[in-house]
Short mmCIF file of C-alpha atoms in Angstrom, two decimals:
data_model
loop_
_atom_site.label_atom_id
_atom_site.label_comp_id
_atom_site.label_asym_id
_atom_site.label_seq_id
_atom_site.Cartn_x
_atom_site.Cartn_y
_atom_site.Cartn_z
CA MET A 2 -37.30 18.76 -19.11
CA ASN A 3 -40.63 19.20 -17.32
CA GLU A 4 -41.05 22.95 -17.81
CA GLY A 5 -44.16 25.03 -18.33
CA ASN A 6 -44.84 27.19 -21.36
CA ALA A 7 -44.65 30.84 -20.22
CA ARG A 8 -47.29 32.00 -22.72
CA LEU A 9 -49.78 29.45 -21.33
CA ASN A 10 -48.97 30.33 -17.72
CA LEU A 11 -52.12 32.19 -16.68
CA CYS A 12 -51.14 31.93 -12.99
CA THR A 13 -48.78 34.89 -13.11
CA PHE A 14 -49.09 38.62 -13.64
CA CYS A 15 -45.47 38.82 -14.80
CA GLN A 16 -45.00 39.80 -18.43
CA THR A 17 -43.95 37.05 -20.90
CA TYR A 18 -43.55 39.18 -24.02
CA MET A 19 -41.74 42.29 -25.14
CA GLU A 20 -40.93 43.59 -28.60
CA ASP A 21 -37.74 42.23 -30.22
CA GLU A 22 -36.17 45.68 -30.15
CA ALA A 23 -36.82 45.99 -26.42
CA THR A 24 -35.43 42.56 -25.76
CA LYS A 25 -32.29 43.33 -27.78
CA LEU A 26 -31.85 46.69 -26.03
CA MET A 27 -32.18 45.07 -22.64
CA ALA A 28 -29.74 42.28 -23.55
CA GLU A 29 -27.20 44.89 -24.65
CA THR A 30 -27.42 46.72 -21.27
CA LEU A 31 -27.42 43.72 -18.89
CA GLU A 32 -23.95 44.65 -17.70
CA LYS A 33 -24.89 48.10 -16.50
CA ASN A 34 -25.32 48.36 -12.74
CA ALA A 35 -28.26 50.55 -11.83
CA ILE A 36 -26.60 51.68 -8.63
CA ASP A 37 -23.59 53.16 -10.47
CA LYS A 38 -25.30 56.44 -11.09
CA SER A 39 -22.14 58.45 -11.60
CA GLU A 40 -20.78 55.97 -14.15
CA TYR A 41 -24.08 55.68 -16.05
CA PRO A 42 -25.67 59.15 -15.89
CA GLN A 43 -27.89 58.56 -18.89
CA THR A 44 -29.35 55.44 -17.26
CA THR A 45 -29.93 57.50 -14.15
CA GLU A 46 -31.71 60.09 -16.25
CA MET A 47 -33.93 57.42 -17.77
CA GLU A 48 -34.86 56.24 -14.25
CA ASN A 49 -35.67 59.79 -13.18
CA ARG A 50 -37.80 60.29 -16.26
CA CYS A 51 -39.73 57.13 -15.52
CA VAL A 52 -40.38 58.35 -11.99
CA ASN A 53 -41.58 61.67 -13.39
CA MET A 54 -43.94 60.02 -15.86
CA ILE A 55 -45.41 57.64 -13.23
CA ALA A 56 -45.83 60.49 -10.78
CA ASN A 57 -47.73 62.38 -13.47
CA LEU A 58 -49.94 59.35 -14.13
CA TRP A 59 -50.72 59.21 -10.38
CA HIS A 60 -51.49 62.97 -10.18
CA ALA A 61 -48.66 63.97 -7.87
CA PRO A 62 -49.51 67.52 -6.72
CA GLU A 63 -47.59 70.27 -8.42
CA ASP A 64 -47.16 72.18 -5.17
CA MET A 65 -45.35 69.24 -3.50
CA ASN A 66 -41.93 67.69 -4.04
CA TYR A 67 -42.59 64.06 -4.89
CA ILE A 68 -39.73 61.57 -4.69
CA GLY A 69 -39.41 58.02 -5.93
CA THR A 70 -37.18 55.19 -7.06
CA SER A 71 -37.08 52.01 -9.06
CA THR A 72 -36.90 48.66 -7.29
CA VAL A 73 -36.49 45.01 -8.23
CA GLY A 74 -40.26 44.60 -8.06
CA SER A 75 -43.40 45.65 -6.25
CA SER A 76 -42.50 43.65 -3.12
CA GLU A 77 -39.36 45.76 -2.51
CA ALA A 78 -41.45 48.84 -3.34
CA CYS A 79 -44.00 47.82 -0.69
CA MET A 80 -41.22 47.25 1.85
CA LEU A 81 -39.96 50.79 1.26
CA GLY A 82 -43.45 52.28 1.55
CA GLY A 83 -43.99 50.36 4.78
CA MET A 84 -40.66 51.37 6.26
CA ALA A 85 -41.31 55.00 5.46
CA MET A 86 -44.64 54.81 7.33
CA LYS A 87 -43.03 53.05 10.30
CA PHE A 88 -40.10 55.52 10.64
CA ARG A 89 -42.41 58.51 10.18
CA TRP A 90 -44.85 57.17 12.78
CA ARG A 91 -42.04 56.56 15.21
CA ASN A 92 -40.57 60.07 14.79
CA ARG A 93 -43.97 61.71 15.39
CA ALA A 94 -44.75 59.38 18.34
CA LYS A 95 -41.47 60.23 20.06
CA LYS A 96 -42.20 63.95 19.75
CA LEU A 97 -45.53 63.33 21.44
CA GLY A 98 -43.84 61.46 24.28
CA MET A 99 -45.43 58.12 23.43
CA ASP A 100 -43.75 54.88 24.45
CA VAL A 101 -42.44 53.37 21.17
CA THR A 102 -40.66 50.37 22.72
CA SER A 103 -43.08 48.49 24.93
CA LYS A 104 -45.87 48.11 22.33
CA LYS A 105 -45.59 47.07 18.71
CA PRO A 106 -46.75 49.48 16.04
CA ASN A 107 -49.35 48.02 13.74
CA LEU A 108 -50.32 48.00 10.05
CA VAL A 109 -53.89 47.60 8.84
CA VAL A 110 -54.66 45.70 5.62
CA SER A 111 -57.44 43.49 4.29
CA SER A 112 -57.06 39.70 4.56
CA GLY A 113 -56.58 39.68 0.76
CA TYR A 114 -53.03 40.95 1.26
CA GLN A 115 -50.09 39.86 -0.89
CA VAL A 116 -47.46 37.96 1.07
CA CYS A 117 -44.94 40.81 0.90
CA TRP A 118 -46.93 42.59 3.61
CA GLU A 119 -46.66 39.59 5.95
CA LYS A 120 -42.92 39.59 5.27
CA PHE A 121 -42.69 43.27 6.00
CA CYS A 122 -44.45 42.90 9.34
CA VAL A 123 -42.25 39.94 10.31
CA TYR A 124 -38.98 41.56 9.22
CA TRP A 125 -39.66 44.92 10.90
CA ASP A 126 -41.57 43.64 13.94
CA ILE A 127 -44.95 45.14 13.09
CA GLU A 128 -48.32 43.77 14.21
CA MET A 129 -50.30 43.00 11.07
CA ARG A 130 -53.97 43.66 11.68
CA LEU A 131 -56.15 41.98 9.10
CA VAL A 132 -59.61 43.23 8.21
CA PRO A 133 -61.45 40.06 7.24
CA MET A 134 -63.07 39.73 3.82
CA ASP A 135 -66.52 38.09 3.61
CA GLU A 136 -69.03 37.27 0.89
CA GLU A 137 -70.46 40.78 1.07
CA HIS A 138 -67.06 42.44 1.21
CA MET A 139 -64.61 40.86 -1.24
CA SER A 140 -62.18 43.72 -0.72
CA LEU A 141 -61.31 45.96 2.27
CA ASN A 142 -64.44 46.30 4.53
CA ILE A 143 -64.48 50.06 4.98
CA ASP A 144 -67.07 49.74 7.75
CA LYS A 145 -64.66 47.73 9.85
CA VAL A 146 -61.38 49.55 9.29
CA LEU A 147 -61.52 51.81 12.29
CA ASP A 148 -62.04 48.79 14.57
CA TYR A 149 -58.38 47.99 13.84
CA VAL A 150 -56.89 51.53 13.92
CA ASP A 151 -55.33 53.19 16.99
CA ASP A 152 -52.49 55.53 17.94
CA TYR A 153 -49.98 52.82 17.09
CA THR A 154 -51.16 52.36 13.51
CA ILE A 155 -48.43 53.34 11.14
CA GLY A 156 -50.79 53.28 8.18
CA VAL A 157 -53.48 51.48 6.23
CA VAL A 158 -52.58 49.57 3.09
CA ALA A 159 -55.12 49.88 0.31
CA LEU A 160 -54.97 47.32 -2.54
CA GLN A 161 -55.50 48.61 -6.05
CA GLY A 162 -56.02 45.09 -7.25
CA ILE A 163 -56.37 42.25 -4.71
CA THR A 164 -54.13 39.39 -5.84
CA TYR A 165 -56.75 36.72 -5.00
CA THR A 166 -59.57 38.21 -7.07
CA GLY A 167 -58.44 41.34 -8.90
CA LYS A 168 -60.98 43.52 -7.03
CA PHE A 169 -60.18 47.01 -5.88
CA ASP A 170 -60.36 48.40 -2.37
CA ASP A 171 -62.59 51.47 -2.22
CA ILE A 172 -59.69 53.83 -1.62
CA LYS A 173 -61.74 57.01 -2.05
CA ALA A 174 -64.12 55.86 0.72
CA LEU A 175 -61.10 54.84 2.87
CA ASP A 176 -59.61 58.31 2.38
CA ALA A 177 -62.84 59.99 3.50
CA LEU A 178 -63.01 57.70 6.55
CA LEU A 179 -59.47 58.45 7.62
CA GLU A 180 -59.92 62.17 6.97
CA GLU A 181 -62.61 62.22 9.66
CA TYR A 182 -60.57 60.04 11.98
CA ASN A 183 -57.47 62.15 11.58
CA LYS A 184 -59.26 65.30 12.64
CA THR A 185 -59.19 64.13 16.28
CA ALA A 186 -56.44 61.49 16.26
CA LYS A 187 -53.27 61.93 18.27
CA ILE A 188 -51.29 60.75 15.18
CA SER A 189 -52.80 60.94 11.70
CA VAL A 190 -53.01 57.65 9.82
CA PRO A 191 -51.80 57.69 6.21
CA ILE A 192 -52.61 55.40 3.27
CA HIS A 193 -50.07 53.43 1.25
CA VAL A 194 -51.59 52.13 -2.01
CA ASP A 195 -50.27 48.76 -3.11
CA GLY A 196 -50.85 49.19 -6.85
CA ALA A 197 -48.81 46.16 -7.87
CA SER A 198 -51.30 45.22 -10.59
CA GLY A 199 -53.60 48.25 -10.92
CA GLY A 200 -51.01 51.03 -10.57
CA LEU A 201 -50.04 50.92 -14.25
CA PHE A 202 -53.40 49.68 -15.53
CA THR A 203 -56.09 51.95 -14.00
CA PRO A 204 -54.60 55.27 -15.19
CA PHE A 205 -54.98 54.16 -18.80
CA ILE A 206 -58.39 52.40 -18.60
CA ASP A 207 -60.24 54.45 -15.98
CA PRO A 208 -58.34 57.73 -15.64
CA ASP A 209 -61.20 59.37 -13.77
CA MET A 210 -61.12 56.93 -10.90
CA GLU A 211 -59.81 58.61 -7.76
CA TRP A 212 -57.47 56.25 -6.02
CA ASP A 213 -54.07 58.00 -6.20
CA PHE A 214 -52.45 61.23 -4.98
CA ARG A 215 -55.61 63.16 -5.70
CA LEU A 216 -56.75 61.73 -2.32
CA LYS A 217 -55.41 63.72 0.65
CA ASN A 218 -54.31 60.80 2.83
CA VAL A 219 -52.62 58.72 0.11
CA VAL A 220 -48.94 59.49 0.83
CA SER A 221 -47.18 56.74 -1.13
CA ILE A 222 -47.93 54.32 -3.99
CA SER A 223 -46.02 51.24 -5.17
CA THR A 224 -46.42 49.30 -8.40
CA SER A 225 -44.83 46.63 -10.49
CA GLY A 226 -43.33 47.49 -13.85
CA HIS A 227 -43.25 43.81 -14.80
CA LYS A 228 -46.99 43.37 -14.51
CA TYR A 229 -49.06 45.91 -16.42
CA GLY A 230 -46.05 48.11 -16.92
CA LEU A 231 -45.31 45.47 -19.62
CA VAL A 232 -41.63 44.85 -18.81
CA TYR A 233 -39.95 41.51 -18.17
CA PRO A 234 -39.26 40.75 -14.45
CA GLY A 235 -38.03 42.36 -12.33
CA ILE A 236 -38.83 46.06 -11.99
CA GLY A 237 -40.97 47.96 -9.53
CA TRP A 238 -41.57 51.57 -8.54
CA VAL A 239 -42.47 53.49 -5.41
CA ILE A 240 -43.33 57.16 -5.19
CA TRP A 241 -44.02 59.37 -2.17
CA LYS A 242 -46.33 62.35 -2.65
CA ASP A 243 -43.86 64.64 -0.90
CA GLU A 244 -40.36 64.40 0.58
CA GLU A 245 -41.84 64.76 4.09
CA TYR A 246 -43.32 61.26 3.77
CA LEU A 247 -39.90 59.66 3.23
CA PRO A 248 -37.87 60.12 6.44
CA LYS A 249 -34.31 61.25 5.73
CA GLU A 250 -32.95 58.28 7.71
CA LEU A 251 -33.98 56.05 4.84
CA ILE A 252 -31.96 57.99 2.24
CA PHE A 253 -28.30 56.97 2.19
CA GLU A 254 -25.43 58.83 0.61
CA VAL A 255 -22.99 56.58 -1.31
CA SER A 256 -19.60 58.15 -2.14
CA TYR A 257 -17.42 55.20 -3.10
CA LEU A 258 -18.73 54.70 -6.63
CA GLY A 259 -17.13 57.82 -8.11
CA GLY A 260 -19.50 60.47 -6.76
CA THR A 261 -21.88 61.14 -3.91
CA MET A 262 -25.26 59.72 -4.83
CA PRO A 263 -28.39 59.20 -2.68
CA THR A 264 -29.93 55.72 -2.62
CA MET A 265 -33.16 54.65 -0.89
CA ALA A 266 -33.70 51.11 -2.20
CA ILE A 267 -33.16 48.00 -0.09
CA ASN A 268 -31.37 46.24 -2.87
CA PHE A 269 -27.99 47.56 -4.08
CA SER A 270 -26.43 46.03 -7.22
CA ARG A 271 -28.78 45.05 -10.01
CA SER A 272 -28.92 45.35 -13.76
CA ALA A 273 -30.19 48.54 -15.24
CA SER A 274 -31.70 46.70 -18.18
CA GLN A 275 -35.24 46.59 -16.68
CA VAL A 276 -35.22 50.33 -16.04
CA ILE A 277 -34.15 50.78 -19.64
CA GLY A 278 -36.91 48.40 -20.72
CA GLN A 279 -39.46 50.45 -18.84
CA TYR A 280 -38.25 53.68 -20.39
CA TYR A 281 -38.37 52.04 -23.83
CA ASN A 282 -42.00 51.05 -23.32
CA PHE A 283 -43.04 54.49 -22.11
CA LEU A 284 -41.48 56.11 -25.14
CA ARG A 285 -42.52 53.47 -27.65
CA LEU A 286 -46.08 53.05 -26.57
CA GLY A 287 -47.00 56.35 -24.92
CA PHE A 288 -50.28 56.84 -23.10
CA GLU A 289 -52.40 55.83 -26.13
CA GLY A 290 -50.33 52.73 -26.75
CA TYR A 291 -50.71 51.52 -23.18
CA ARG A 292 -54.43 52.30 -23.29
CA GLN A 293 -54.95 50.27 -26.44
CA ILE A 294 -53.02 47.27 -25.14
CA HIS A 295 -54.78 47.30 -21.80
CA GLN A 296 -58.21 47.77 -23.40
CA ARG A 297 -57.59 44.79 -25.65
CA THR A 298 -56.47 42.70 -22.68
CA LYS A 299 -59.55 43.77 -20.72
CA GLU A 300 -61.78 42.71 -23.62
CA VAL A 301 -60.11 39.30 -23.74
CA ALA A 302 -60.79 38.90 -20.00
CA MET A 303 -64.44 39.83 -20.33
CA TYR A 304 -64.84 37.42 -23.23
CA LEU A 305 -63.37 34.60 -21.10
CA SER A 306 -65.68 35.54 -18.18
CA ASP A 307 -68.76 35.48 -20.39
CA GLU A 308 -67.86 32.08 -21.90
CA ILE A 309 -67.05 30.54 -18.50
CA GLU A 310 -70.29 31.80 -17.05
CA LYS A 311 -72.25 30.34 -19.97
CA THR A 312 -71.26 26.85 -18.92
CA GLY A 313 -73.62 27.23 -15.99
CA LEU A 314 -71.13 25.67 -13.64
CA PHE A 315 -69.35 28.71 -12.29
CA LYS A 316 -70.07 31.81 -10.25
CA ILE A 317 -67.96 34.76 -11.41
CA TYR A 318 -66.27 36.84 -8.76
CA ASN A 319 -64.38 39.13 -11.10
CA ASN A 320 -65.25 39.50 -14.77
CA GLY A 321 -62.14 41.47 -15.87
CA GLU A 322 -63.82 44.85 -16.04
CA ASN A 323 -61.58 46.59 -13.49
CA LEU A 324 -58.45 44.42 -13.92
CA PRO A 325 -58.15 41.74 -16.64
CA ILE A 326 -58.41 39.03 -14.02
CA VAL A 327 -61.15 36.38 -14.20
CA CYS A 328 -62.00 34.64 -10.91
CA TYR A 329 -64.72 32.06 -10.41
CA ARG A 330 -65.87 29.15 -8.20
CA LEU A 331 -68.24 26.27 -8.80
CA VAL A 332 -71.85 27.18 -8.24
CA ASP A 333 -73.55 25.66 -5.19
CA ASN A 334 -75.71 23.39 -7.29
CA ALA A 335 -72.99 22.32 -9.73
CA ASN A 336 -73.75 18.63 -9.07
CA VAL A 337 -70.28 17.43 -10.10
CA GLU A 338 -67.90 15.05 -8.38
CA TRP A 339 -64.74 16.94 -9.29
CA THR A 340 -63.27 20.11 -7.78
CA LEU A 341 -61.41 23.07 -9.25
CA TYR A 342 -58.20 21.32 -8.27
CA ASP A 343 -59.15 18.46 -10.67
CA LEU A 344 -59.99 21.00 -13.35
CA ALA A 345 -56.62 22.69 -12.87
CA ASP A 346 -54.87 19.30 -13.26
CA ARG A 347 -56.84 18.51 -16.44
CA LEU A 348 -56.06 21.92 -17.96
CA ALA A 349 -52.39 21.38 -17.16
CA MET A 350 -52.48 18.33 -19.44
CA LYS A 351 -53.17 20.74 -22.27
CA GLY A 352 -50.38 23.06 -21.11
CA TRP A 353 -52.59 25.67 -19.41
CA GLN A 354 -51.46 26.64 -15.95
CA ILE A 355 -54.54 27.93 -14.06
CA PRO A 356 -54.31 27.94 -10.23
CA ALA A 357 -56.99 26.76 -7.91
CA TYR A 358 -56.72 27.94 -4.32
CA PRO A 359 -58.74 28.89 -1.22
CA LEU A 360 -59.76 32.49 -0.52
CA PRO A 361 -58.11 34.09 2.57
CA ILE A 362 -59.09 33.69 6.22
CA ASN A 363 -62.83 33.83 6.92
CA LEU A 364 -63.46 32.58 3.33
CA GLU A 365 -61.01 29.68 3.36
CA ASN A 366 -63.69 27.13 2.53
CA THR A 367 -64.30 28.82 -0.83
CA ILE A 368 -62.06 27.49 -3.59
CA ILE A 369 -61.69 29.60 -6.69
CA GLN A 370 -59.70 29.67 -9.91
CA ARG A 371 -57.99 32.72 -11.33
CA ILE A 372 -57.04 33.53 -14.90
CA VAL A 373 -54.63 36.41 -15.35
CA CYS A 374 -54.92 37.96 -18.81
CA ARG A 375 -51.74 39.60 -20.07
CA ALA A 376 -50.92 41.54 -23.20
CA ASP A 377 -49.74 38.41 -25.08
CA LEU A 378 -53.05 36.51 -24.47
CA SER A 379 -54.77 37.05 -27.78
CA HIS A 380 -58.46 36.52 -28.52
CA ASP A 381 -57.53 33.50 -30.63
CA MET A 382 -55.62 32.00 -27.64
CA ALA A 383 -58.60 32.75 -25.39
CA GLU A 384 -60.85 30.84 -27.75
CA LEU A 385 -58.48 27.86 -27.63
CA PHE A 386 -58.57 28.00 -23.83
CA ILE A 387 -62.36 27.94 -23.76
CA ARG A 388 -62.33 24.92 -26.12
CA ASP A 389 -59.86 23.15 -23.81
CA LEU A 390 -61.85 24.14 -20.71
CA LYS A 391 -65.03 22.64 -22.12
CA SER A 392 -63.11 19.51 -23.15
CA ALA A 393 -61.66 19.18 -19.64
CA ILE A 394 -65.08 19.53 -18.07
CA LYS A 395 -66.43 16.79 -20.35
CA ASP A 396 -63.55 14.52 -19.52
CA LEU A 397 -64.02 15.04 -15.78
CA ASN A 398 -67.74 14.45 -15.98
CA ASN A 399 -67.03 11.09 -17.72
CA ALA A 400 -64.09 10.09 -15.56
CA ASN A 401 -64.18 7.00 -13.37
CA VAL A 402 -61.40 8.28 -11.13
CA ILE A 403 -61.27 11.81 -9.57
CA VAL A 404 -57.85 12.70 -8.25
CA HIS A 405 -58.84 15.29 -5.62
CA GLY A 406 -62.57 15.12 -5.24
CA LYS A 407 -64.54 16.97 -2.53
CA GLU A 408 -62.22 16.13 0.34
CA GLN A 409 -59.22 18.09 -0.96
CA GLU A 410 -57.30 19.66 1.95
CA LYS A 411 -57.81 23.41 2.08
CA LYS A 412 -54.97 25.75 3.08
CA THR A 413 -54.84 29.53 3.23
CA TYR A 414 -51.86 31.83 3.16
CA GLY A 415 -50.81 35.22 1.77
CA PHE A 416 -50.79 35.08 -1.99
CA THR A 417 -47.39 35.02 -3.67
CA HIS A 418 -48.12 35.67 -7.33
#
């Protein structure tokens, strides 16, 4: 069967390795339904402990009552964060006598958004206002944000790891900008941090970076446990800084499972095995274990970046220093007949899955490749990849037929990986 090798799939952030003990434990708990909190109180306790540990990583204030939940992934977590902002905005707008029916509320995010935000805006009838990226601003352009904000803005989404490139939005600068804006605004504008990739990476590698609940206007954060939380798909987490940021209408009491239990997730029945896998990792690895794994992954990414740059053919957009993501394009004077699409095809012949794609709107003529380094990408494997990359380049330079060439159709859309 024509099936890719998961270990060689460098397209995806999703984890492709866990310890045998973790895999066995998860297999033994597949039948447990995470929603049956009365029937499985110890599983519920594990989920609560995971929320507590993540809230601590994100510096939830001790004088506030944070609240959070597990989800099936960061997309559901983003949906919940977005819904909370919408409902909270609507409740405040009604109290102020604003018309909440004749004009759509809006959400502000950079054009480097992940596709879940487009889905959110379509599903819940929100106007998505995109702050364009450009060559000088490969993340959220802070200088342009207020051009898109008004009294109908439910919030600004900040990306702690842009899916296209791995770069971070300057969330601290965004917080300062909105702090000034909110002083005179009719309705204050909050920040939701989409930390799908960076939420469980940054706290271990750069704990002094201020991007989380240490910032006044950051009211909710979502992340993926199956990316740098090191768990198999699918598990995500969302946490609100205080209960006031999660409207009570979004918390539902379920009494027909043997006891009255609150639930706030969109999804209902799902296996508890991923929650148990996350708890296993937190206990097994601890802070230092996660730090060591992420540091090693970062070093592999930076090695790849250095070796790719040494070829002289590529401009590096992200070298893996902030997130272990390596992004690059062909230099302007590359003087080759092939494109990155051709290079991706050639690497696929060796089993490596490396995507080539256009950057988002306003940069859609720029084609880049992205390598996602995960915990199971060893330095030895990275060396093998560089060998295969150089071989692929040599083959393309000597080829009589180029499959894609310079006229490859360019498309742009919200990233899905």
